[in-house]
PDB file of C-alpha atoms in Angstrom:
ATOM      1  CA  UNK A   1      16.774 -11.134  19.934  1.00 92.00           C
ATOM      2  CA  UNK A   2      17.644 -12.571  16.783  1.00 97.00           C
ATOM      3  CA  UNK A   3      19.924 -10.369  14.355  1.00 98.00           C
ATOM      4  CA  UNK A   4      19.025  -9.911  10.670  1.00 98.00           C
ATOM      5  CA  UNK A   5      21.221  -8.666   8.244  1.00 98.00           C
ATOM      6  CA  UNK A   6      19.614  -7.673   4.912  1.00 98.00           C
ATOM      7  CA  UNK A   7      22.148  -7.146   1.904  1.00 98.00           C
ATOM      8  CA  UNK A   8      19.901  -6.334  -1.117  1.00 98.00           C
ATOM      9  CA  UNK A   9      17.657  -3.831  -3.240  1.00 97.00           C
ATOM     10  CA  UNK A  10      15.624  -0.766  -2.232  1.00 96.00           C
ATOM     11  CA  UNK A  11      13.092   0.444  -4.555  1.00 94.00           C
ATOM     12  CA  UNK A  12      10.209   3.245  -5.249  1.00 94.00           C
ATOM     13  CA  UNK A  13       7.408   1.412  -6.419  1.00 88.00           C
ATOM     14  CA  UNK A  14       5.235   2.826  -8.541  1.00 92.00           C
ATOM     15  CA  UNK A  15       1.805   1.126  -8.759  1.00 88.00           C
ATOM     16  CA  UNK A  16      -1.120   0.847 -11.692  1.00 93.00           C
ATOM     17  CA  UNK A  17      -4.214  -1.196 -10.842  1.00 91.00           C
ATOM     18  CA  UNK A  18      -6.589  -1.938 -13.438  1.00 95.00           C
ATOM     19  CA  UNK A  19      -9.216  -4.771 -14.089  1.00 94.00           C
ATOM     20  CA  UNK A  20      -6.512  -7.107 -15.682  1.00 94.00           C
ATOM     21  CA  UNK A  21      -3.086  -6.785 -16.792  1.00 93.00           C
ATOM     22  CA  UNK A  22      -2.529  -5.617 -20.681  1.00 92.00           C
ATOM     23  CA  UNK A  23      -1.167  -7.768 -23.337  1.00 92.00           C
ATOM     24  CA  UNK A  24       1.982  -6.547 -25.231  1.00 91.00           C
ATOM     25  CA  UNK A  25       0.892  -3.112 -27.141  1.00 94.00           C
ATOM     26  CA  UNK A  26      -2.887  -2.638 -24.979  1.00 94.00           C
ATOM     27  CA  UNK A  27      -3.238  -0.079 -22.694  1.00 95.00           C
ATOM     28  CA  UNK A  28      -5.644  -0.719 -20.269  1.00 93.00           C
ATOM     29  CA  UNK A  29      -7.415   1.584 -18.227  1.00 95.00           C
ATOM     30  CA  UNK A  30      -6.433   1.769 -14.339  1.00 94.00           C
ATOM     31  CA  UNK A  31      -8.525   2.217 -11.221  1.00 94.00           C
ATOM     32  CA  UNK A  32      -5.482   3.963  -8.770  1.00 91.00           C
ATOM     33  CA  UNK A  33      -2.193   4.934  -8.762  1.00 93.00           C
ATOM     34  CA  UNK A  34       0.226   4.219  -5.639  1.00 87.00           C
ATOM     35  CA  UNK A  35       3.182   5.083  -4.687  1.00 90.00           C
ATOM     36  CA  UNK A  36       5.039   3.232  -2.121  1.00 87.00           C
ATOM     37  CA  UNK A  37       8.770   2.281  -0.708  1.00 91.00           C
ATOM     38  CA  UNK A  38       9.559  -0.992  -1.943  1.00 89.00           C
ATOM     39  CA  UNK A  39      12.486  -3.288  -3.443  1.00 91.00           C
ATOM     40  CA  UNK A  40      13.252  -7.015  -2.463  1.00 93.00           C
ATOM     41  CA  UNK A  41      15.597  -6.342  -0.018  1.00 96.00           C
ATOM     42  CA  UNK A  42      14.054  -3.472   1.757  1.00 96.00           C
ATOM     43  CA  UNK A  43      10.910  -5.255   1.923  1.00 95.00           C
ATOM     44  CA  UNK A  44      12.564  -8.359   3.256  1.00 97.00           C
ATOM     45  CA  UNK A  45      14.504  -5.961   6.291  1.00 98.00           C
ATOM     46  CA  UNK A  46      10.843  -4.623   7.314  1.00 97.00           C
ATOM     47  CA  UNK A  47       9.330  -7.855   7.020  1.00 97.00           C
ATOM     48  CA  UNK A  48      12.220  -9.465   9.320  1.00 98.00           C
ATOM     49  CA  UNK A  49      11.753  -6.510  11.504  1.00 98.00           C
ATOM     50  CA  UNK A  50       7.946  -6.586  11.840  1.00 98.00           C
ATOM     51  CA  UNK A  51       8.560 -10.267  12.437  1.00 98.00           C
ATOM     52  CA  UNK A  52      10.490  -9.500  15.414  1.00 98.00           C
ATOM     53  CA  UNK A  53      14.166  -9.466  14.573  1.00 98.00           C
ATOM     54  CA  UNK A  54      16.498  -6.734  15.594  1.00 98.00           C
ATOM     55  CA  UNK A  55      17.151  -6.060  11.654  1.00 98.00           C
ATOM     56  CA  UNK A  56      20.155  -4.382   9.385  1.00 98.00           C
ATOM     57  CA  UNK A  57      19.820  -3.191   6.120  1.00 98.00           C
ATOM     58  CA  UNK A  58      22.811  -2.726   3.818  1.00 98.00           C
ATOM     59  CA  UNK A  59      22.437  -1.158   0.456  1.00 98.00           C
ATOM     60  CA  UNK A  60      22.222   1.925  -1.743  1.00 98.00           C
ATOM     61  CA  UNK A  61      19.564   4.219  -2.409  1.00 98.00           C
ATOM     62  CA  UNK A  62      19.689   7.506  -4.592  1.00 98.00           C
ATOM     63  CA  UNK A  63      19.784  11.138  -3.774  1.00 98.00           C
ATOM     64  CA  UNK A  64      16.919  12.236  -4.670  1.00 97.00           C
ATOM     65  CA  UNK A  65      13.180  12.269  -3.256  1.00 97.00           C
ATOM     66  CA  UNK A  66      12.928   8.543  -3.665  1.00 97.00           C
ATOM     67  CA  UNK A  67      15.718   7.683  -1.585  1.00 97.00           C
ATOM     68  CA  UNK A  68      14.743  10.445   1.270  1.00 97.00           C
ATOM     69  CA  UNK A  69      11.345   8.501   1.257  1.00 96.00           C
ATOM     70  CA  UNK A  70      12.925   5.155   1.361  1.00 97.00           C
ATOM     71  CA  UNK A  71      15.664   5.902   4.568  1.00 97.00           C
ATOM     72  CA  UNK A  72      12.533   7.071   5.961  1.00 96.00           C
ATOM     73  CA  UNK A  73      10.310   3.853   5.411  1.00 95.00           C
ATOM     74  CA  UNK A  74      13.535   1.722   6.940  1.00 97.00           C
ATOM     75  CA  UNK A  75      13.877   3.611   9.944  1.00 97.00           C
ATOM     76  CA  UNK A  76      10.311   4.067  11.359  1.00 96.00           C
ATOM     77  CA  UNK A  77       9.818   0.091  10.187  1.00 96.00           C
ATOM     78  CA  UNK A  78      12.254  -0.515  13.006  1.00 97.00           C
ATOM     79  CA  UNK A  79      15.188  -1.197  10.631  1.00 98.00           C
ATOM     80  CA  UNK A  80      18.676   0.129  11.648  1.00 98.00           C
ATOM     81  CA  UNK A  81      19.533   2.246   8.035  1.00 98.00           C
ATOM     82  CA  UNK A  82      22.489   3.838   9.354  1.00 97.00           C
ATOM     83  CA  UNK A  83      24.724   1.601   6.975  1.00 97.00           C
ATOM     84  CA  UNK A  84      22.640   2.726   4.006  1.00 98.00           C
ATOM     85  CA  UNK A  85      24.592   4.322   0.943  1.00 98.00           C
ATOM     86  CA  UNK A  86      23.526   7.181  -0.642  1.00 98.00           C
ATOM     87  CA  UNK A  87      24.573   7.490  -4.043  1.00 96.00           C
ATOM     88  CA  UNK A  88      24.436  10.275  -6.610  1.00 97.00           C
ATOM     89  CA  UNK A  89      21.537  10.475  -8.902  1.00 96.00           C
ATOM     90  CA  UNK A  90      18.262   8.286  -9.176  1.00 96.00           C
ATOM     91  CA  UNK A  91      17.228   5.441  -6.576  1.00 98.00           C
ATOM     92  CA  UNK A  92      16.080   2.157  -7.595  1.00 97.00           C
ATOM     93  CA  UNK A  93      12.486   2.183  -9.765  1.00 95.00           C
ATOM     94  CA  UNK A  94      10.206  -0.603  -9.483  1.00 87.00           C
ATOM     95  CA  UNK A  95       6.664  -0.100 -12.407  1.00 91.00           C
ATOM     96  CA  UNK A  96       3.959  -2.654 -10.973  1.00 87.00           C
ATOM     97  CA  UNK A  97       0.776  -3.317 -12.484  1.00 91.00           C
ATOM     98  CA  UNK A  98      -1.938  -5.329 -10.285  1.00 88.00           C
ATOM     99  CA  UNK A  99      -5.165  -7.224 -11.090  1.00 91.00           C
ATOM    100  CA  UNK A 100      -8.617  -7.154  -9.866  1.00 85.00           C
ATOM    101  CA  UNK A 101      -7.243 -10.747  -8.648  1.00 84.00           C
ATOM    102  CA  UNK A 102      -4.002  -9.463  -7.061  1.00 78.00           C
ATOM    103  CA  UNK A 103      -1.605 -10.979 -10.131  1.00 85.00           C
ATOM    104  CA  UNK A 104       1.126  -8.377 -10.907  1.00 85.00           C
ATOM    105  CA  UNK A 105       3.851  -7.637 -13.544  1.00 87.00           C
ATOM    106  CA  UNK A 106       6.736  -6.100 -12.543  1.00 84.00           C
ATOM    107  CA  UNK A 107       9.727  -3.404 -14.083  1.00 87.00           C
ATOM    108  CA  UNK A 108      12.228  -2.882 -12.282  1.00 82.00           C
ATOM    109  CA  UNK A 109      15.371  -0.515 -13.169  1.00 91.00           C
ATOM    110  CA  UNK A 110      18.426  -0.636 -10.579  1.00 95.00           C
ATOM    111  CA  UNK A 111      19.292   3.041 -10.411  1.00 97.00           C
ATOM    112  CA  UNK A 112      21.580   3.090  -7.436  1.00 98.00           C
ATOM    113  CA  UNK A 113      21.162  -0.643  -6.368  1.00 98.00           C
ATOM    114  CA  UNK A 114      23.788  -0.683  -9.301  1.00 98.00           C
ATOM    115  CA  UNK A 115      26.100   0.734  -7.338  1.00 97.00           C
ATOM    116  CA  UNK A 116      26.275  -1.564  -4.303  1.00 98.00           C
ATOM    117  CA  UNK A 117      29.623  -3.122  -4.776  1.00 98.00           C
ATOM    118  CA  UNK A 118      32.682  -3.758  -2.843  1.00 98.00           C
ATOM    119  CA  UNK A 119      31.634  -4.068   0.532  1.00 98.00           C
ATOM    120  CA  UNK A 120      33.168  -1.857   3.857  1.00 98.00           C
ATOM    121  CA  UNK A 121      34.681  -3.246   6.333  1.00 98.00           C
ATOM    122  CA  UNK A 122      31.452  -1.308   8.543  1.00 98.00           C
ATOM    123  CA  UNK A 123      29.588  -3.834   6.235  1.00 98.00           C
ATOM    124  CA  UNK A 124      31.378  -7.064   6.351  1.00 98.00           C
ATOM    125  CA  UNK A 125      31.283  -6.689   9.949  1.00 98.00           C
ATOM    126  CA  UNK A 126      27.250  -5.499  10.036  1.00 98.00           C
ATOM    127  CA  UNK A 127      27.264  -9.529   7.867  1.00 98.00           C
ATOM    128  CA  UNK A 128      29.767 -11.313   9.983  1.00 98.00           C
ATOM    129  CA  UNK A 129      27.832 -10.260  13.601  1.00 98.00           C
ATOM    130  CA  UNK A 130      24.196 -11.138  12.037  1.00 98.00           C
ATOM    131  CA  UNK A 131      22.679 -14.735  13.220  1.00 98.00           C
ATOM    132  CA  UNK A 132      21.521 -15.046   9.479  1.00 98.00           C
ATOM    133  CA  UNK A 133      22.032 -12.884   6.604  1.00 98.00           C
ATOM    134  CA  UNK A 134      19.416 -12.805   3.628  1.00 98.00           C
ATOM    135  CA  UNK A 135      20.460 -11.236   0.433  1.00 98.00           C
ATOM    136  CA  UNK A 136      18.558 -11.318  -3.124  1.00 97.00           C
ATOM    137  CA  UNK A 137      19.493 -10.769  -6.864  1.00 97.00           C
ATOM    138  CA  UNK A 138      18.503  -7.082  -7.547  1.00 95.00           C
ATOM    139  CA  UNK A 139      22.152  -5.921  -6.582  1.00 97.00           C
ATOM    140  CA  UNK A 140      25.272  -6.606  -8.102  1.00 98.00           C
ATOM    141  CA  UNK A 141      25.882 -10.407  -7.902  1.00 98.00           C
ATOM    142  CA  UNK A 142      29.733 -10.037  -6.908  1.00 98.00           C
ATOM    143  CA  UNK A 143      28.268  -8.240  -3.792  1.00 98.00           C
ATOM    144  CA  UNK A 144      25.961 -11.021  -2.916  1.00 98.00           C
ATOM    145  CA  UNK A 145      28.643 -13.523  -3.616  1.00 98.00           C
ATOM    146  CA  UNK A 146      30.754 -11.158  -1.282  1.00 98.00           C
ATOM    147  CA  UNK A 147      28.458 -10.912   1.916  1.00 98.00           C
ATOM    148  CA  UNK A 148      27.604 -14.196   1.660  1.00 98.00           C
ATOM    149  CA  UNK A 149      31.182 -15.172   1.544  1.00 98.00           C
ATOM    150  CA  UNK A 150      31.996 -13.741   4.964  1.00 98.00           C
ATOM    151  CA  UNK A 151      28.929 -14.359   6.635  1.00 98.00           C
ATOM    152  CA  UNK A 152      29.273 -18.442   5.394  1.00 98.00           C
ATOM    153  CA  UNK A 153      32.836 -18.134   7.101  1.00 98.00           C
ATOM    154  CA  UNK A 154      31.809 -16.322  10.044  1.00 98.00           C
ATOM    155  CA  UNK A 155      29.353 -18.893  11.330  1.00 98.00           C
ATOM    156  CA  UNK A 156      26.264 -16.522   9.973  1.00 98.00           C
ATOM    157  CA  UNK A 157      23.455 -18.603   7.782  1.00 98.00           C
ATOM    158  CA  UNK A 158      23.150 -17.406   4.751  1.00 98.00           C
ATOM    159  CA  UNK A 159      19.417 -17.251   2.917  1.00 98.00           C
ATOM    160  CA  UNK A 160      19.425 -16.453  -0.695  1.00 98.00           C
ATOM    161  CA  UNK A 161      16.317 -15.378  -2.298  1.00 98.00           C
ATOM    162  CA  UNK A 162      17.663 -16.145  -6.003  1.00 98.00           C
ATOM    163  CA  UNK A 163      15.705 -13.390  -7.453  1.00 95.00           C
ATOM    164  CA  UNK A 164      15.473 -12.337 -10.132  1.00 92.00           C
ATOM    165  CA  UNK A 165      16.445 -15.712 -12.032  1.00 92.00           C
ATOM    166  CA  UNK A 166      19.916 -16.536 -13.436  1.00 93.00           C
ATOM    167  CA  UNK A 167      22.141 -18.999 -13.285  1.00 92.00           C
ATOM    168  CA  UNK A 168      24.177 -19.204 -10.004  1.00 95.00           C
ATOM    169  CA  UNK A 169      27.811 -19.085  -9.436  1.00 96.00           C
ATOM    170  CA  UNK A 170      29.375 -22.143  -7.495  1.00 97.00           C
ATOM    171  CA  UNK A 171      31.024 -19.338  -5.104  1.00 98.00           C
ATOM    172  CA  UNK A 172      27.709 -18.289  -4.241  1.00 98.00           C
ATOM    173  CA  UNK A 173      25.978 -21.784  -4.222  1.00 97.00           C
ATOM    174  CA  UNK A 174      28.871 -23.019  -1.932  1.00 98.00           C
ATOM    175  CA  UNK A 175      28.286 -20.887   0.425  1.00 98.00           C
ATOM    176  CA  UNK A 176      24.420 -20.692   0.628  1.00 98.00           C
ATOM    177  CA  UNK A 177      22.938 -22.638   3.874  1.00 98.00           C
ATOM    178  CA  UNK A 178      19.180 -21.770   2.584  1.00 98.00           C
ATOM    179  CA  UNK A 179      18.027 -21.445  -0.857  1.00 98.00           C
ATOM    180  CA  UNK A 180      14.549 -19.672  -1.517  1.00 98.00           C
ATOM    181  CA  UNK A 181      13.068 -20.098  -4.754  1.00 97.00           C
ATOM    182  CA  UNK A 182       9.698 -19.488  -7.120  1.00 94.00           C
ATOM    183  CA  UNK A 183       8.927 -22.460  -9.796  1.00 93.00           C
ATOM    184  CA  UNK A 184      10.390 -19.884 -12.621  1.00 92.00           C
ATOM    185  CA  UNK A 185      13.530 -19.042 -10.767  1.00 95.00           C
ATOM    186  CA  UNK A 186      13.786 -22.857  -9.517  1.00 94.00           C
ATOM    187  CA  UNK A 187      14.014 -24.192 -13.069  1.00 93.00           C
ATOM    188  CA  UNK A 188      16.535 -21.805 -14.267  1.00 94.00           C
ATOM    189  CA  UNK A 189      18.826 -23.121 -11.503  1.00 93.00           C
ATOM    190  CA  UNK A 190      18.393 -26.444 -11.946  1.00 91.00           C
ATOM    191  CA  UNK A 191      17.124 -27.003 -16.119  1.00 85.00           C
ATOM    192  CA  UNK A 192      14.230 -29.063 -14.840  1.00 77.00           C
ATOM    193  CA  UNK A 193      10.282 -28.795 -14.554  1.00 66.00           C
ATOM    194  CA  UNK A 194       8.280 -27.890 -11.141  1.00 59.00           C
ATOM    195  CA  UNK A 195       8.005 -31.816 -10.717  1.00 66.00           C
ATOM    196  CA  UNK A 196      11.233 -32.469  -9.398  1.00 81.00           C
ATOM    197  CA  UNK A 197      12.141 -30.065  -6.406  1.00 89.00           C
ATOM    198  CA  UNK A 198      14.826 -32.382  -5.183  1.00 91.00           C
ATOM    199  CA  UNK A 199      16.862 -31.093  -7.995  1.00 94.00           C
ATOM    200  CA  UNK A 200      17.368 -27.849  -6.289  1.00 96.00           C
ATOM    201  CA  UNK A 201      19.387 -30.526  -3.840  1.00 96.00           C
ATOM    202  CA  UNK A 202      21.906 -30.886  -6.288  1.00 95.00           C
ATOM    203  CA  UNK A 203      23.338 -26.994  -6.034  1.00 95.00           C
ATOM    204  CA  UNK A 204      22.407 -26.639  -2.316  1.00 97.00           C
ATOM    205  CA  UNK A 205      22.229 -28.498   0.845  1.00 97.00           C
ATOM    206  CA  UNK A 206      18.546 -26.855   1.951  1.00 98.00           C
ATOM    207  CA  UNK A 207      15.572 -25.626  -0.708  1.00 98.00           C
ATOM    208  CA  UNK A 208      12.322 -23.805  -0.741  1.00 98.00           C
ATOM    209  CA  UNK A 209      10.403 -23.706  -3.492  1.00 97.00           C
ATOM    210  CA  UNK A 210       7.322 -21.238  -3.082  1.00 95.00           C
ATOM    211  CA  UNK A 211       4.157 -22.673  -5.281  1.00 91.00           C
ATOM    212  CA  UNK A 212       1.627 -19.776  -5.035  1.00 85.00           C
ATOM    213  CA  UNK A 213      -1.887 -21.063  -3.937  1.00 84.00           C
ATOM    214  CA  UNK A 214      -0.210 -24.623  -4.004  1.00 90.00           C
ATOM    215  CA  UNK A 215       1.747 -23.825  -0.861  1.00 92.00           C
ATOM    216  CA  UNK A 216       5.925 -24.304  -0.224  1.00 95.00           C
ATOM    217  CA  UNK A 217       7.921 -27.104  -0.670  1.00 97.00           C
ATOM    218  CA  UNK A 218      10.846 -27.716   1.653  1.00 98.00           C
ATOM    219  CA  UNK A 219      13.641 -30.636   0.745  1.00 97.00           C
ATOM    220  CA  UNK A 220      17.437 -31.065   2.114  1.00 97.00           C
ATOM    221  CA  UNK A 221      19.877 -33.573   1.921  1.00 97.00           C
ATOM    222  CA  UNK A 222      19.165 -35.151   5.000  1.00 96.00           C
ATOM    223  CA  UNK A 223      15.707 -36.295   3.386  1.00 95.00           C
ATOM    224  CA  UNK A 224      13.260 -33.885   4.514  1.00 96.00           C
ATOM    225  CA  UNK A 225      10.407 -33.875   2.236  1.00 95.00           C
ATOM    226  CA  UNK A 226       7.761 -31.484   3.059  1.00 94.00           C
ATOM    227  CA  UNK A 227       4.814 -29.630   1.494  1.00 95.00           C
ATOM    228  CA  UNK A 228       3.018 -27.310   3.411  1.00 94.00           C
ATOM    229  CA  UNK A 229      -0.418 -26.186   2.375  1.00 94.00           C
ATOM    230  CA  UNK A 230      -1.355 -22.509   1.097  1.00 89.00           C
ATOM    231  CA  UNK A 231      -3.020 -20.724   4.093  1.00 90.00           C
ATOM    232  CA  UNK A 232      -6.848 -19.792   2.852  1.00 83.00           C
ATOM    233  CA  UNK A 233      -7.205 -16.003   2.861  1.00 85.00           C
ATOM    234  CA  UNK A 234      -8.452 -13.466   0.580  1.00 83.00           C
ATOM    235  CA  UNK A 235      -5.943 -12.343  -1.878  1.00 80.00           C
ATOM    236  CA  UNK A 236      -5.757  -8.679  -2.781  1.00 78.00           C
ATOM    237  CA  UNK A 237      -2.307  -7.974  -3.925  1.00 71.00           C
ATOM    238  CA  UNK A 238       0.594 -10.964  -3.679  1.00 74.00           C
ATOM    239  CA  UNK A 239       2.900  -8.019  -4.944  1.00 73.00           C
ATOM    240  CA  UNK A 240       5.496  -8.706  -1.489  1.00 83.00           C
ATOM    241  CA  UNK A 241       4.473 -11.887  -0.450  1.00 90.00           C
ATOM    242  CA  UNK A 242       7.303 -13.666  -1.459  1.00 93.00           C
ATOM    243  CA  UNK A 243       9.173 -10.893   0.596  1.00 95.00           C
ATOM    244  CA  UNK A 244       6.902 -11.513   3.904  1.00 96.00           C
ATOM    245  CA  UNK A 245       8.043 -15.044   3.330  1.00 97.00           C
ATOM    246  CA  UNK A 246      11.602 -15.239   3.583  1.00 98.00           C
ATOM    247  CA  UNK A 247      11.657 -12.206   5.741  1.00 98.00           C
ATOM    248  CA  UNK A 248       9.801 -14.540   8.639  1.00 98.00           C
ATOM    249  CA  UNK A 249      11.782 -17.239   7.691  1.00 98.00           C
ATOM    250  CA  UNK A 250      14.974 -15.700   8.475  1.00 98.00           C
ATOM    251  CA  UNK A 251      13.479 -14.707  11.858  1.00 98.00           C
ATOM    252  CA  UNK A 252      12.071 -18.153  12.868  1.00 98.00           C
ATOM    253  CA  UNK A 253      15.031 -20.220  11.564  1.00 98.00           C
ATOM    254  CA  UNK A 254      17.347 -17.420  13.610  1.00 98.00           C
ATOM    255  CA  UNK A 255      15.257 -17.933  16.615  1.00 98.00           C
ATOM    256  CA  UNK A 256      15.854 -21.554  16.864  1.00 97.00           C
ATOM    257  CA  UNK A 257      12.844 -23.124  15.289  1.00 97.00           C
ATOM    258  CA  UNK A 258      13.490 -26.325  12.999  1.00 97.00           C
ATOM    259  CA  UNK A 259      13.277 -25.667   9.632  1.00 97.00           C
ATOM    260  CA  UNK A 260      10.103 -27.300   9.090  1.00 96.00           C
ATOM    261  CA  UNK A 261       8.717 -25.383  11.295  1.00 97.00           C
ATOM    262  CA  UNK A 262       9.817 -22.134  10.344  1.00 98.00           C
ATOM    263  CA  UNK A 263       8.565 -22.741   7.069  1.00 97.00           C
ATOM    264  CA  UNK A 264       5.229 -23.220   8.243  1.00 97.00           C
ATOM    265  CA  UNK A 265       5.157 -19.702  10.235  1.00 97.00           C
ATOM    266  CA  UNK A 266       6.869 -18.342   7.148  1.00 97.00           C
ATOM    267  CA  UNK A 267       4.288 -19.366   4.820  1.00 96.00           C
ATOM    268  CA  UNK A 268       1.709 -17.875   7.119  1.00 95.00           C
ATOM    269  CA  UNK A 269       3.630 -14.348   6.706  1.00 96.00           C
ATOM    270  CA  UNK A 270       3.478 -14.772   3.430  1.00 94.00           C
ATOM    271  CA  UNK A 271      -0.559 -15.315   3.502  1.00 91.00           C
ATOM    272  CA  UNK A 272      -0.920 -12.131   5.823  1.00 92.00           C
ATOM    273  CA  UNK A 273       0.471 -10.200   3.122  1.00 91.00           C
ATOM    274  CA  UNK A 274      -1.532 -10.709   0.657  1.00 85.00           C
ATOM    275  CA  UNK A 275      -4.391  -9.248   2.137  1.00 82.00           C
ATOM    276  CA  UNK A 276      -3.685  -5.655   1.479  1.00 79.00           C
ATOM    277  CA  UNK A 277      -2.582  -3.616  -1.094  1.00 70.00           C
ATOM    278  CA  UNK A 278       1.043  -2.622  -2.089  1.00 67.00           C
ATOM    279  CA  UNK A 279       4.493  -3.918  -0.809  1.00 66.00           C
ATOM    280  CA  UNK A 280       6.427  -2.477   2.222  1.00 79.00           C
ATOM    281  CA  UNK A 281       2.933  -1.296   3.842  1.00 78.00           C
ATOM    282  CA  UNK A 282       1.578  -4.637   3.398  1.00 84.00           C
ATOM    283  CA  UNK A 283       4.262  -6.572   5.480  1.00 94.00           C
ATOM    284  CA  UNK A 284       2.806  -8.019   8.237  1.00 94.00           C
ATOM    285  CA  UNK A 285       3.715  -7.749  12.025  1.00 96.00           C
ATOM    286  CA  UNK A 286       4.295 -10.729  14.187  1.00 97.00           C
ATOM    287  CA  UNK A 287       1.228 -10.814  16.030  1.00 97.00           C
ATOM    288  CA  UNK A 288      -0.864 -11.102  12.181  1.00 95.00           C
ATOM    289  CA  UNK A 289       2.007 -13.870  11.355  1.00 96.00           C
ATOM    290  CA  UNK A 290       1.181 -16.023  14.719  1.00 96.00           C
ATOM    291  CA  UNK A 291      -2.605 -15.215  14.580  1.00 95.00           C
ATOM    292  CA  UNK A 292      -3.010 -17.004  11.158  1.00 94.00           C
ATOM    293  CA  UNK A 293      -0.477 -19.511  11.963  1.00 95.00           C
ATOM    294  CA  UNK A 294      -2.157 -20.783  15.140  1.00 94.00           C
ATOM    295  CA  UNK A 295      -5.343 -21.554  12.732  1.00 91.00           C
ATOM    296  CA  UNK A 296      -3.610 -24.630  11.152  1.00 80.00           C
ATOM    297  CA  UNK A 297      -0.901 -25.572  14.314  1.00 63.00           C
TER     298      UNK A 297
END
């Protein structure tokens, strides 16, 4: 079975849905209120899991009710949480608001995601045994730069999901094997519009570029060139799709599919998602990920 290690964020989202999102100053009224274990990198460690990898997660979560509910989440997801800091005072807070047409807007504060720095040696082994490690941007970036470090020298692919944008250090480029990127976060790396995805090329030696209802793009230096089609599904909340995406692709690139490939059953995860509401609930297991994919293979 392929091994997963997930360095990253764990969140309690809190989620508003109304008719459409407010402008700056307008308070809109809501239709429900949810409240549901979330964060990129927890998401991404149940999505991996539910995808079929045996699945790590490393990172901090508070100690209070939040992070109770979180540990909880990880562990009957399937995800080994033993690793799992818990530091003193509030988890990580994410504030989502959702459409009628499953577009969100998102706040979210660290609380003890904050505190997820300098790595144990439990941990740097947990990164250096994993077949691929996936980390994100909503922890400290010297502790990305860290894991990814030793899992780069240890043989381990590394994924990064470079989100939230900002501008990348070469330490952390350098040792990326997989770069997973939005259009937003994509042109923050690389100064340039949506039209030129081979740019990402120039920081890393393999690039996704997610494109919403347009698809994925997947490029590397070698001179693959691919777009793959959106899947056609109902959308009711894209809040962790993104998440369900590189989640599965971590799995299917661990399990020995070509990258082309694995992009394809990737992008399918990412379509299963969107069909329900919320984040961590809405990940989807493998058999939903190879249902919808064997519609288009």
């Amino acid at each position: 079975m392929t091994r997963v290690v997930v360095a990253g964020s764990a969140n309690m989202d809190l989620v508003g849905i109304a008719p459409r999102l407010p402008q700056p100053g307008e308070t809109v009224l809501g239709t429900e209120f949810l409240q549901m274990p979330g964060g990129k990198g927890a998401n991404q460690a149940i999505a991996a899991a539910r995808a079929g990898a045996q699945t790590c997660f490393l990172g901090a979560i508070g100690s209070d009710a939040f992070g109770v509910t979180l540990k909880a989440r990880l562990g009957a997801s399937g995800v080994d949480a033993s690793r799992v800091r818990i530091v003193y005072g509030t988890s990580g807070v994410a504030v989502i608001m959702v459409d009628t047409k499953g577009e969100n807007s998102i706040i979210a504060t660290p609380g003890a995601n904050a505190a997820f720095t300098n790595l144990t040696d439990q941990e740097l082994s947990a990164v250096r045994d994993a077949d691929v490690l996936v980390c994100q941007l909503e922890i400290p970036v010297a502790t990305v730069i860290e894991a990814a470090v030793a899992a780069h020298a240890a043989g381990t692919r590394v994924i990064l999901n470079a989100a939230p944008a900002q501008t990348l250090p070469r330490e952390l480029l350098d040792a990326v094997d997989l770069l997973v990127v939005n259009e937003g976060e994509a042109a923050v790396i690389t100064g340039r519009t949506r039209d030129e995805p081979r740019a990402l090329l120039d920081h890393v030696a393999r690039a996704v570029l997610t494109l919403g209802a347009e698809g994925v793009w997947f490029g590397d230096r070698d001179g693959a060139d691919l777009r793959v089609p959106a899947f056609a599904v109902e959308t009711v909340d894209s809040t962790a799709a993104g998440d369900a995406f590189t989640g599965a692709l971590a799995v299917a690139w661990g399990e020995g599919r070509d990258l082309p490939d694995a992009v394809r059953w990737a992008a399918a995860a990412g379509a299963a998602c969107v069909r329900r509401l919320g984040a961590s609930n809405s990940l989807p297991m493998r058999a939903d990920i190879d249902a919808l994919y064997a519609t288009v293979s």
